[in-house]
mmCIF file with all atom_site columns, C-alpha atoms in Angstrom:
data_model
loop_
_atom_site.group_PDB
_atom_site.id
_atom_site.type_symbol
_atom_site.label_atom_id
_atom_site.label_alt_id
_atom_site.label_comp_id
_atom_site.label_asym_id
_atom_site.label_entity_id
_atom_site.label_seq_id
_atom_site.pdbx_PDB_ins_code
_atom_site.Cartn_x
_atom_site.Cartn_y
_atom_site.Cartn_z
_atom_site.occupancy
_atom_site.B_iso_or_equiv
_atom_site.pdbx_formal_charge
_atom_site.auth_seq_id
_atom_site.auth_comp_id
_atom_site.auth_asym_id
_atom_site.auth_atom_id
_atom_site.pdbx_PDB_model_num
ATOM 1   C CA . UNK O 1 1   ? -6.829  117.255 30.232  1.00 46.00 ? 215 UNK O CA 1
ATOM 2   C CA . UNK O 1 2   ? -9.384  118.590 32.688  1.00 42.00 ? 216 UNK O CA 1
ATOM 3   C CA . UNK O 1 3   ? -7.357  121.683 33.574  1.00 38.00 ? 217 UNK O CA 1
ATOM 4   C CA . UNK O 1 4   ? -6.871  122.525 29.924  1.00 40.00 ? 218 UNK O CA 1
ATOM 5   C CA . UNK O 1 5   ? -10.575 121.926 29.294  1.00 41.00 ? 219 UNK O CA 1
ATOM 6   C CA . UNK O 1 6   ? -11.550 124.569 31.824  1.00 35.00 ? 220 UNK O CA 1
ATOM 7   C CA . UNK O 1 7   ? -9.383  127.150 30.065  1.00 32.00 ? 221 UNK O CA 1
ATOM 8   C CA . UNK O 1 8   ? -10.352 126.328 26.488  1.00 38.00 ? 222 UNK O CA 1
ATOM 9   C CA . UNK O 1 9   ? -14.012 125.358 26.841  1.00 36.00 ? 223 UNK O CA 1
ATOM 10  C CA . UNK O 1 10  ? -15.256 128.714 25.607  1.00 30.00 ? 224 UNK O CA 1
ATOM 11  C CA . UNK O 1 11  ? -13.444 128.224 22.292  1.00 35.00 ? 225 UNK O CA 1
ATOM 12  C CA . UNK O 1 12  ? -14.380 124.548 22.080  1.00 38.00 ? 226 UNK O CA 1
ATOM 13  C CA . UNK O 1 13  ? -10.710 123.576 21.684  1.00 37.00 ? 227 UNK O CA 1
ATOM 14  C CA . UNK O 1 14  ? -8.599  121.478 24.020  1.00 39.00 ? 228 UNK O CA 1
ATOM 15  C CA . UNK O 1 15  ? -4.814  121.001 23.855  1.00 37.00 ? 229 UNK O CA 1
ATOM 16  C CA . UNK O 1 16  ? -3.033  118.526 26.095  1.00 36.00 ? 230 UNK O CA 1
ATOM 17  C CA . UNK O 1 17  ? 0.526   119.546 26.900  1.00 34.00 ? 231 UNK O CA 1
ATOM 18  C CA . UNK O 1 18  ? 2.486   116.329 27.396  1.00 40.00 ? 232 UNK O CA 1
ATOM 19  C CA . UNK O 1 19  ? 5.363   114.514 25.740  1.00 56.00 ? 233 UNK O CA 1
ATOM 20  C CA . UNK O 1 20  ? 3.018   113.341 22.984  1.00 62.00 ? 234 UNK O CA 1
ATOM 21  C CA . UNK O 1 21  ? 0.295   116.021 22.933  1.00 74.00 ? 235 UNK O CA 1
ATOM 22  C CA . UNK O 1 22  ? -3.333  115.139 22.273  1.00 79.00 ? 236 UNK O CA 1
ATOM 23  C CA . UNK O 1 23  ? -5.342  117.929 20.649  1.00 85.00 ? 237 UNK O CA 1
ATOM 24  C CA . UNK O 1 24  ? -9.129  118.092 20.874  1.00 87.00 ? 238 UNK O CA 1
ATOM 25  C CA . UNK O 1 25  ? -11.400 120.352 18.855  1.00 92.00 ? 239 UNK O CA 1
ATOM 26  C CA . UNK O 1 26  ? -15.195 120.431 18.759  1.00 94.00 ? 240 UNK O CA 1
ATOM 27  C CA . UNK O 1 27  ? -18.429 122.331 19.201  1.00 94.00 ? 241 UNK O CA 1
ATOM 28  C CA . UNK O 1 28  ? -21.286 121.974 21.774  1.00 93.00 ? 242 UNK O CA 1
ATOM 29  C CA . UNK O 1 29  ? -18.550 121.537 24.372  1.00 91.00 ? 243 UNK O CA 1
ATOM 30  C CA . UNK O 1 30  ? -19.506 120.498 27.907  1.00 94.00 ? 244 UNK O CA 1
ATOM 31  C CA . UNK O 1 31  ? -17.274 119.137 30.686  1.00 90.00 ? 245 UNK O CA 1
ATOM 32  C CA . UNK O 1 32  ? -17.607 118.190 34.340  1.00 92.00 ? 246 UNK O CA 1
ATOM 33  C CA . UNK O 1 33  ? -14.153 118.627 35.821  1.00 75.00 ? 247 UNK O CA 1
ATOM 34  C CA . UNK O 1 34  ? -15.010 116.944 39.105  1.00 83.00 ? 248 UNK O CA 1
ATOM 35  C CA . UNK O 1 35  ? -16.326 113.792 37.447  1.00 89.00 ? 249 UNK O CA 1
ATOM 36  C CA . UNK O 1 36  ? -13.786 113.667 34.624  1.00 91.00 ? 250 UNK O CA 1
ATOM 37  C CA . UNK O 1 37  ? -16.413 113.689 31.871  1.00 94.00 ? 251 UNK O CA 1
ATOM 38  C CA . UNK O 1 38  ? -16.738 115.528 28.583  1.00 93.00 ? 252 UNK O CA 1
ATOM 39  C CA . UNK O 1 39  ? -19.185 115.718 25.679  1.00 96.00 ? 253 UNK O CA 1
ATOM 40  C CA . UNK O 1 40  ? -18.951 117.491 22.337  1.00 96.00 ? 254 UNK O CA 1
ATOM 41  C CA . UNK O 1 41  ? -20.070 117.427 18.692  1.00 97.00 ? 255 UNK O CA 1
ATOM 42  C CA . UNK O 1 42  ? -18.230 117.827 15.369  1.00 97.00 ? 256 UNK O CA 1
ATOM 43  C CA . UNK O 1 43  ? -15.162 116.369 17.059  1.00 95.00 ? 257 UNK O CA 1
ATOM 44  C CA . UNK O 1 44  ? -11.553 116.112 15.894  1.00 95.00 ? 258 UNK O CA 1
ATOM 45  C CA . UNK O 1 45  ? -9.068  114.367 18.196  1.00 91.00 ? 259 UNK O CA 1
ATOM 46  C CA . UNK O 1 46  ? -5.404  114.287 17.155  1.00 90.00 ? 260 UNK O CA 1
ATOM 47  C CA . UNK O 1 47  ? -2.140  113.024 18.596  1.00 84.00 ? 261 UNK O CA 1
ATOM 48  C CA . UNK O 1 48  ? 0.844   114.159 16.538  1.00 78.00 ? 262 UNK O CA 1
ATOM 49  C CA . UNK O 1 49  ? 0.840   112.770 13.008  1.00 74.00 ? 263 UNK O CA 1
ATOM 50  C CA . UNK O 1 50  ? 0.193   109.164 14.060  1.00 71.00 ? 264 UNK O CA 1
ATOM 51  C CA . UNK O 1 51  ? -3.469  109.196 15.059  1.00 83.00 ? 265 UNK O CA 1
ATOM 52  C CA . UNK O 1 52  ? -6.615  111.086 14.132  1.00 91.00 ? 266 UNK O CA 1
ATOM 53  C CA . UNK O 1 53  ? -10.256 110.616 15.142  1.00 96.00 ? 267 UNK O CA 1
ATOM 54  C CA . UNK O 1 54  ? -13.248 112.415 13.644  1.00 97.00 ? 268 UNK O CA 1
ATOM 55  C CA . UNK O 1 55  ? -16.910 111.972 14.578  1.00 98.00 ? 269 UNK O CA 1
ATOM 56  C CA . UNK O 1 56  ? -20.157 113.887 14.755  1.00 98.00 ? 270 UNK O CA 1
ATOM 57  C CA . UNK O 1 57  ? -20.569 113.178 18.482  1.00 98.00 ? 271 UNK O CA 1
ATOM 58  C CA . UNK O 1 58  ? -18.260 112.239 21.333  1.00 97.00 ? 272 UNK O CA 1
ATOM 59  C CA . UNK O 1 59  ? -18.397 111.665 25.069  1.00 96.00 ? 273 UNK O CA 1
ATOM 60  C CA . UNK O 1 60  ? -15.585 110.773 27.456  1.00 95.00 ? 274 UNK O CA 1
ATOM 61  C CA . UNK O 1 61  ? -15.241 109.536 31.015  1.00 94.00 ? 275 UNK O CA 1
ATOM 62  C CA . UNK O 1 62  ? -12.436 108.717 33.409  1.00 93.00 ? 276 UNK O CA 1
ATOM 63  C CA . UNK O 1 63  ? -10.351 111.568 32.050  1.00 89.00 ? 277 UNK O CA 1
ATOM 64  C CA . UNK O 1 64  ? -7.043  111.998 33.838  1.00 80.00 ? 278 UNK O CA 1
ATOM 65  C CA . UNK O 1 65  ? -4.941  115.155 33.909  1.00 71.00 ? 279 UNK O CA 1
ATOM 66  C CA . UNK O 1 66  ? -1.763  113.278 34.846  1.00 72.00 ? 280 UNK O CA 1
ATOM 67  C CA . UNK O 1 67  ? -1.540  110.731 31.996  1.00 70.00 ? 281 UNK O CA 1
ATOM 68  C CA . UNK O 1 68  ? -4.213  111.835 29.517  1.00 74.00 ? 282 UNK O CA 1
ATOM 69  C CA . UNK O 1 69  ? -6.049  108.580 30.232  1.00 86.00 ? 283 UNK O CA 1
ATOM 70  C CA . UNK O 1 70  ? -9.719  108.149 29.448  1.00 91.00 ? 284 UNK O CA 1
ATOM 71  C CA . UNK O 1 71  ? -12.386 106.219 27.574  1.00 95.00 ? 285 UNK O CA 1
ATOM 72  C CA . UNK O 1 72  ? -14.031 107.959 24.629  1.00 95.00 ? 286 UNK O CA 1
ATOM 73  C CA . UNK O 1 73  ? -17.304 107.072 22.911  1.00 97.00 ? 287 UNK O CA 1
ATOM 74  C CA . UNK O 1 74  ? -17.667 108.317 19.326  1.00 98.00 ? 288 UNK O CA 1
ATOM 75  C CA . UNK O 1 75  ? -20.742 108.037 17.103  1.00 98.00 ? 289 UNK O CA 1
ATOM 76  C CA . UNK O 1 76  ? -22.135 109.075 13.745  1.00 97.00 ? 290 UNK O CA 1
ATOM 77  C CA . UNK O 1 77  ? -19.580 109.038 10.932  1.00 96.00 ? 291 UNK O CA 1
ATOM 78  C CA . UNK O 1 78  ? -16.553 107.823 12.894  1.00 98.00 ? 292 UNK O CA 1
ATOM 79  C CA . UNK O 1 79  ? -13.195 108.015 11.082  1.00 98.00 ? 293 UNK O CA 1
ATOM 80  C CA . UNK O 1 80  ? -9.999  106.828 12.808  1.00 97.00 ? 294 UNK O CA 1
ATOM 81  C CA . UNK O 1 81  ? -6.405  106.851 11.519  1.00 95.00 ? 295 UNK O CA 1
ATOM 82  C CA . UNK O 1 82  ? -3.386  105.273 13.251  1.00 92.00 ? 296 UNK O CA 1
ATOM 83  C CA . UNK O 1 83  ? -0.237  103.328 12.298  1.00 89.00 ? 297 UNK O CA 1
ATOM 84  C CA . UNK O 1 84  ? -0.962  103.465 8.542   1.00 92.00 ? 298 UNK O CA 1
ATOM 85  C CA . UNK O 1 85  ? -4.455  102.076 9.189   1.00 95.00 ? 299 UNK O CA 1
ATOM 86  C CA . UNK O 1 86  ? -7.903  103.613 8.690   1.00 97.00 ? 300 UNK O CA 1
ATOM 87  C CA . UNK O 1 87  ? -11.157 102.591 10.406  1.00 98.00 ? 301 UNK O CA 1
ATOM 88  C CA . UNK O 1 88  ? -14.600 103.873 9.388   1.00 98.00 ? 302 UNK O CA 1
ATOM 89  C CA . UNK O 1 89  ? -17.669 102.966 11.444  1.00 98.00 ? 303 UNK O CA 1
ATOM 90  C CA . UNK O 1 90  ? -20.921 104.113 12.970  1.00 98.00 ? 304 UNK O CA 1
ATOM 91  C CA . UNK O 1 91  ? -19.690 103.974 16.583  1.00 98.00 ? 305 UNK O CA 1
ATOM 92  C CA . UNK O 1 92  ? -16.350 103.564 18.348  1.00 98.00 ? 306 UNK O CA 1
ATOM 93  C CA . UNK O 1 93  ? -14.981 103.093 21.846  1.00 98.00 ? 307 UNK O CA 1
ATOM 94  C CA . UNK O 1 94  ? -11.394 104.316 22.219  1.00 96.00 ? 308 UNK O CA 1
ATOM 95  C CA . UNK O 1 95  ? -9.211  103.829 25.274  1.00 94.00 ? 309 UNK O CA 1
ATOM 96  C CA . UNK O 1 96  ? -6.146  105.954 26.037  1.00 90.00 ? 310 UNK O CA 1
ATOM 97  C CA . UNK O 1 97  ? -3.713  104.704 28.705  1.00 88.00 ? 311 UNK O CA 1
ATOM 98  C CA . UNK O 1 98  ? -0.535  106.580 29.666  1.00 84.00 ? 312 UNK O CA 1
ATOM 99  C CA . UNK O 1 99  ? -1.123  109.002 26.811  1.00 81.00 ? 313 UNK O CA 1
ATOM 100 C CA . UNK O 1 100 ? -1.204  106.202 24.231  1.00 84.00 ? 314 UNK O CA 1
ATOM 101 C CA . UNK O 1 101 ? -3.927  104.736 22.060  1.00 87.00 ? 315 UNK O CA 1
ATOM 102 C CA . UNK O 1 102 ? -4.370  101.291 23.655  1.00 92.00 ? 316 UNK O CA 1
ATOM 103 C CA . UNK O 1 103 ? -7.643  99.831  22.397  1.00 95.00 ? 317 UNK O CA 1
ATOM 104 C CA . UNK O 1 104 ? -10.238 100.626 19.745  1.00 97.00 ? 318 UNK O CA 1
ATOM 105 C CA . UNK O 1 105 ? -13.595 98.915  19.236  1.00 98.00 ? 319 UNK O CA 1
ATOM 106 C CA . UNK O 1 106 ? -15.710 100.002 16.267  1.00 98.00 ? 320 UNK O CA 1
ATOM 107 C CA . UNK O 1 107 ? -19.138 98.860  15.153  1.00 98.00 ? 321 UNK O CA 1
ATOM 108 C CA . UNK O 1 108 ? -20.944 99.341  11.867  1.00 97.00 ? 322 UNK O CA 1
ATOM 109 C CA . UNK O 1 109 ? -24.568 100.265 11.283  1.00 95.00 ? 323 UNK O CA 1
ATOM 110 C CA . UNK O 1 110 ? -27.301 97.753  10.459  1.00 88.00 ? 324 UNK O CA 1
ATOM 111 C CA . UNK O 1 111 ? -26.838 98.217  6.717   1.00 92.00 ? 325 UNK O CA 1
ATOM 112 C CA . UNK O 1 112 ? -23.220 99.427  6.707   1.00 95.00 ? 326 UNK O CA 1
ATOM 113 C CA . UNK O 1 113 ? -20.442 97.288  8.249   1.00 97.00 ? 327 UNK O CA 1
ATOM 114 C CA . UNK O 1 114 ? -17.346 98.756  9.832   1.00 98.00 ? 328 UNK O CA 1
ATOM 115 C CA . UNK O 1 115 ? -14.423 99.019  7.404   1.00 98.00 ? 329 UNK O CA 1
ATOM 116 C CA . UNK O 1 116 ? -10.651 99.099  7.640   1.00 97.00 ? 330 UNK O CA 1
ATOM 117 C CA . UNK O 1 117 ? -7.696  99.560  5.326   1.00 97.00 ? 331 UNK O CA 1
ATOM 118 C CA . UNK O 1 118 ? -4.003  99.204  6.101   1.00 97.00 ? 332 UNK O CA 1
ATOM 119 C CA . UNK O 1 119 ? -0.839  99.988  4.178   1.00 94.00 ? 333 UNK O CA 1
ATOM 120 C CA . UNK O 1 120 ? 2.129   97.698  4.794   1.00 92.00 ? 334 UNK O CA 1
ATOM 121 C CA . UNK O 1 121 ? 5.585   99.132  4.231   1.00 87.00 ? 335 UNK O CA 1
ATOM 122 C CA . UNK O 1 122 ? 6.683   98.815  0.589   1.00 85.00 ? 336 UNK O CA 1
ATOM 123 C CA . UNK O 1 123 ? 3.428   97.021  -0.324  1.00 85.00 ? 337 UNK O CA 1
ATOM 124 C CA . UNK O 1 124 ? 1.931   97.916  -3.743  1.00 85.00 ? 338 UNK O CA 1
ATOM 125 C CA . UNK O 1 125 ? -1.628  98.278  -2.429  1.00 86.00 ? 339 UNK O CA 1
ATOM 126 C CA . UNK O 1 126 ? -3.618  98.588  0.772   1.00 93.00 ? 340 UNK O CA 1
ATOM 127 C CA . UNK O 1 127 ? -5.180  95.602  2.519   1.00 97.00 ? 341 UNK O CA 1
ATOM 128 C CA . UNK O 1 128 ? -8.881  96.118  3.203   1.00 97.00 ? 342 UNK O CA 1
ATOM 129 C CA . UNK O 1 129 ? -11.675 94.486  5.149   1.00 97.00 ? 343 UNK O CA 1
ATOM 130 C CA . UNK O 1 130 ? -15.136 94.924  6.596   1.00 97.00 ? 344 UNK O CA 1
ATOM 131 C CA . UNK O 1 131 ? -17.113 93.313  9.407   1.00 97.00 ? 345 UNK O CA 1
ATOM 132 C CA . UNK O 1 132 ? -19.883 94.028  11.885  1.00 97.00 ? 346 UNK O CA 1
ATOM 133 C CA . UNK O 1 133 ? -17.242 94.877  14.513  1.00 98.00 ? 347 UNK O CA 1
ATOM 134 C CA . UNK O 1 134 ? -13.488 95.525  14.421  1.00 98.00 ? 348 UNK O CA 1
ATOM 135 C CA . UNK O 1 135 ? -11.196 95.612  17.467  1.00 98.00 ? 349 UNK O CA 1
ATOM 136 C CA . UNK O 1 136 ? -7.666  97.020  17.584  1.00 97.00 ? 350 UNK O CA 1
ATOM 137 C CA . UNK O 1 137 ? -5.179  95.528  20.061  1.00 94.00 ? 351 UNK O CA 1
ATOM 138 C CA . UNK O 1 138 ? -2.180  97.866  20.217  1.00 93.00 ? 352 UNK O CA 1
ATOM 139 C CA . UNK O 1 139 ? -0.110  95.541  22.418  1.00 93.00 ? 353 UNK O CA 1
ATOM 140 C CA . UNK O 1 140 ? -0.027  92.903  19.659  1.00 94.00 ? 354 UNK O CA 1
ATOM 141 C CA . UNK O 1 141 ? -0.719  95.103  16.600  1.00 95.00 ? 355 UNK O CA 1
ATOM 142 C CA . UNK O 1 142 ? -3.797  93.044  15.731  1.00 96.00 ? 356 UNK O CA 1
ATOM 143 C CA . UNK O 1 143 ? -7.167  93.836  14.183  1.00 97.00 ? 357 UNK O CA 1
ATOM 144 C CA . UNK O 1 144 ? -9.964  91.407  15.089  1.00 97.00 ? 358 UNK O CA 1
ATOM 145 C CA . UNK O 1 145 ? -12.894 91.355  12.648  1.00 97.00 ? 359 UNK O CA 1
ATOM 146 C CA . UNK O 1 146 ? -16.156 89.628  13.596  1.00 96.00 ? 360 UNK O CA 1
ATOM 147 C CA . UNK O 1 147 ? -19.541 89.220  11.904  1.00 95.00 ? 361 UNK O CA 1
ATOM 148 C CA . UNK O 1 148 ? -19.880 88.828  8.131   1.00 94.00 ? 362 UNK O CA 1
ATOM 149 C CA . UNK O 1 149 ? -16.162 89.365  7.625   1.00 96.00 ? 363 UNK O CA 1
ATOM 150 C CA . UNK O 1 150 ? -14.715 90.137  4.191   1.00 96.00 ? 364 UNK O CA 1
ATOM 151 C CA . UNK O 1 151 ? -11.017 90.792  3.528   1.00 97.00 ? 365 UNK O CA 1
ATOM 152 C CA . UNK O 1 152 ? -8.823  91.412  0.480   1.00 96.00 ? 366 UNK O CA 1
ATOM 153 C CA . UNK O 1 153 ? -5.167  92.137  -0.185  1.00 91.00 ? 367 UNK O CA 1
ATOM 154 C CA . UNK O 1 154 ? -6.137  93.807  -3.442  1.00 87.00 ? 368 UNK O CA 1
ATOM 155 C CA . UNK O 1 155 ? -6.104  90.553  -5.423  1.00 87.00 ? 369 UNK O CA 1
ATOM 156 C CA . UNK O 1 156 ? -7.279  87.644  -3.244  1.00 91.00 ? 370 UNK O CA 1
ATOM 157 C CA . UNK O 1 157 ? -10.500 87.684  -1.193  1.00 95.00 ? 371 UNK O CA 1
ATOM 158 C CA . UNK O 1 158 ? -11.493 86.041  2.090   1.00 95.00 ? 372 UNK O CA 1
ATOM 159 C CA . UNK O 1 159 ? -15.043 85.510  3.400   1.00 95.00 ? 373 UNK O CA 1
ATOM 160 C CA . UNK O 1 160 ? -15.583 84.143  6.908   1.00 93.00 ? 374 UNK O CA 1
ATOM 161 C CA . UNK O 1 161 ? -17.373 84.857  10.178  1.00 93.00 ? 375 UNK O CA 1
ATOM 162 C CA . UNK O 1 162 ? -14.304 86.211  11.978  1.00 94.00 ? 376 UNK O CA 1
ATOM 163 C CA . UNK O 1 163 ? -10.672 86.928  11.225  1.00 94.00 ? 377 UNK O CA 1
ATOM 164 C CA . UNK O 1 164 ? -7.518  88.206  12.952  1.00 96.00 ? 378 UNK O CA 1
ATOM 165 C CA . UNK O 1 165 ? -5.279  90.501  10.885  1.00 96.00 ? 379 UNK O CA 1
ATOM 166 C CA . UNK O 1 166 ? -1.649  91.107  11.877  1.00 96.00 ? 380 UNK O CA 1
ATOM 167 C CA . UNK O 1 167 ? -0.624  94.695  11.141  1.00 96.00 ? 381 UNK O CA 1
ATOM 168 C CA . UNK O 1 168 ? 3.087   93.823  11.382  1.00 95.00 ? 382 UNK O CA 1
ATOM 169 C CA . UNK O 1 169 ? 3.229   91.553  8.355   1.00 94.00 ? 383 UNK O CA 1
ATOM 170 C CA . UNK O 1 170 ? -0.259  91.469  6.827   1.00 93.00 ? 384 UNK O CA 1
ATOM 171 C CA . UNK O 1 171 ? -0.855  87.831  7.769   1.00 94.00 ? 385 UNK O CA 1
ATOM 172 C CA . UNK O 1 172 ? -4.319  86.692  8.860   1.00 92.00 ? 386 UNK O CA 1
ATOM 173 C CA . UNK O 1 173 ? -5.886  83.719  10.561  1.00 91.00 ? 387 UNK O CA 1
ATOM 174 C CA . UNK O 1 174 ? -9.218  82.301  11.617  1.00 82.00 ? 388 UNK O CA 1
ATOM 175 C CA . UNK O 1 175 ? -10.089 83.989  14.907  1.00 65.00 ? 389 UNK O CA 1
ATOM 176 C CA . UNK O 1 176 ? -10.995 80.667  16.549  1.00 58.00 ? 390 UNK O CA 1
ATOM 177 C CA . UNK O 1 177 ? -7.808  78.887  15.473  1.00 53.00 ? 391 UNK O CA 1
ATOM 178 C CA . UNK O 1 178 ? -6.853  76.738  12.462  1.00 52.00 ? 392 UNK O CA 1
ATOM 179 C CA . UNK O 1 179 ? -8.660  73.586  13.629  1.00 50.00 ? 393 UNK O CA 1
ATOM 180 C CA . UNK O 1 180 ? -11.900 74.952  15.013  1.00 53.00 ? 394 UNK O CA 1
ATOM 181 C CA . UNK O 1 181 ? -14.581 77.582  14.555  1.00 61.00 ? 395 UNK O CA 1
ATOM 182 C CA . UNK O 1 182 ? -16.158 78.871  11.359  1.00 71.00 ? 396 UNK O CA 1
ATOM 183 C CA . UNK O 1 183 ? -15.129 77.883  7.861   1.00 82.00 ? 397 UNK O CA 1
ATOM 184 C CA . UNK O 1 184 ? -13.131 80.217  5.658   1.00 86.00 ? 398 UNK O CA 1
ATOM 185 C CA . UNK O 1 185 ? -13.742 80.719  1.937   1.00 87.00 ? 399 UNK O CA 1
ATOM 186 C CA . UNK O 1 186 ? -10.791 82.173  0.004   1.00 86.00 ? 400 UNK O CA 1
ATOM 187 C CA . UNK O 1 187 ? -10.750 83.232  -3.640  1.00 92.00 ? 401 UNK O CA 1
ATOM 188 C CA . UNK O 1 188 ? -7.146  83.047  -4.899  1.00 85.00 ? 402 UNK O CA 1
ATOM 189 C CA . UNK O 1 189 ? -6.596  84.892  -8.147  1.00 75.00 ? 403 UNK O CA 1
ATOM 190 C CA . UNK O 1 190 ? -3.494  84.331  -10.285 1.00 76.00 ? 404 UNK O CA 1
ATOM 191 C CA . UNK O 1 191 ? -1.050  87.178  -10.589 1.00 69.00 ? 405 UNK O CA 1
ATOM 192 C CA . UNK O 1 192 ? -1.434  89.282  -13.720 1.00 60.00 ? 406 UNK O CA 1
ATOM 193 C CA . UNK O 1 193 ? 1.750   88.539  -15.692 1.00 58.00 ? 407 UNK O CA 1
ATOM 194 C CA . UNK O 1 194 ? 0.644   90.170  -18.899 1.00 58.00 ? 408 UNK O CA 1
ATOM 195 C CA . UNK O 1 195 ? 3.223   92.457  -20.460 1.00 57.00 ? 409 UNK O CA 1
ATOM 196 C CA . UNK O 1 196 ? 1.763   95.907  -21.156 1.00 59.00 ? 410 UNK O CA 1
ATOM 197 C CA . UNK O 1 197 ? 1.785   96.900  -24.842 1.00 62.00 ? 411 UNK O CA 1
ATOM 198 C CA . UNK O 1 198 ? 4.565   99.254  -25.939 1.00 63.00 ? 412 UNK O CA 1
ATOM 199 C CA . UNK O 1 199 ? 3.766   102.913 -25.673 1.00 58.00 ? 413 UNK O CA 1
ATOM 200 C CA . UNK O 1 200 ? 2.894   104.511 -28.999 1.00 56.00 ? 414 UNK O CA 1
ATOM 201 C CA . UNK O 1 201 ? 5.310   107.397 -29.728 1.00 55.00 ? 415 UNK O CA 1
ATOM 202 C CA . UNK O 1 202 ? 3.835   110.849 -29.749 1.00 53.00 ? 416 UNK O CA 1
ATOM 203 C CA . UNK O 1 203 ? 4.166   111.911 -33.375 1.00 50.00 ? 417 UNK O CA 1
ATOM 204 C CA . UNK O 1 204 ? 4.320   115.545 -32.361 1.00 50.00 ? 418 UNK O CA 1
ATOM 205 C CA . UNK O 1 205 ? 7.475   114.988 -30.269 1.00 44.00 ? 419 UNK O CA 1
ATOM 206 C CA . UNK O 1 206 ? 9.157   112.021 -32.032 1.00 45.00 ? 420 UNK O CA 1
ATOM 207 C CA . UNK O 1 207 ? 10.116  113.860 -35.225 1.00 45.00 ? 421 UNK O CA 1
#
């Protein structure tokens, strides 16, 4: 990463040549190759088609040329996409280890919580939630929501202080465990079984 940064700094674009390339693009680019640090604005960070990060400002430290490791700090209009999930927040800390997205911690603003949505395979609609903070654990495919948490599967709604969402199957649980911690309030809505009315034939084409 640092070697590529020295070559591409003038254009404000950074491409990491590895088995799973990470591509960086931004303005106001500044890097210290000896210390492994970087700062930029109007940032786009991509890794193939699986992950995307956009933010107005970004800084990084602990950057490694060998494994594309490093810890990134993003702020101001943060948008993150990975594994059919989307996170939107005011700030984010993102950790890459061995060229993989390992951990993500996002935090909302005072009047705007962090938000997520996730699309399960073959599901009719996206699951969504919001909280003061959201943490992504790649090892277990979990999202941990904390602080004024709200969640919906598109029909039912959950309100609680904290919640753990499983990205593998869409299940969720109280972050403190089923027998302890904060109470959970769930609104369960019946499925809409109404049969739609028959479509009225178009007179212009039914003759």
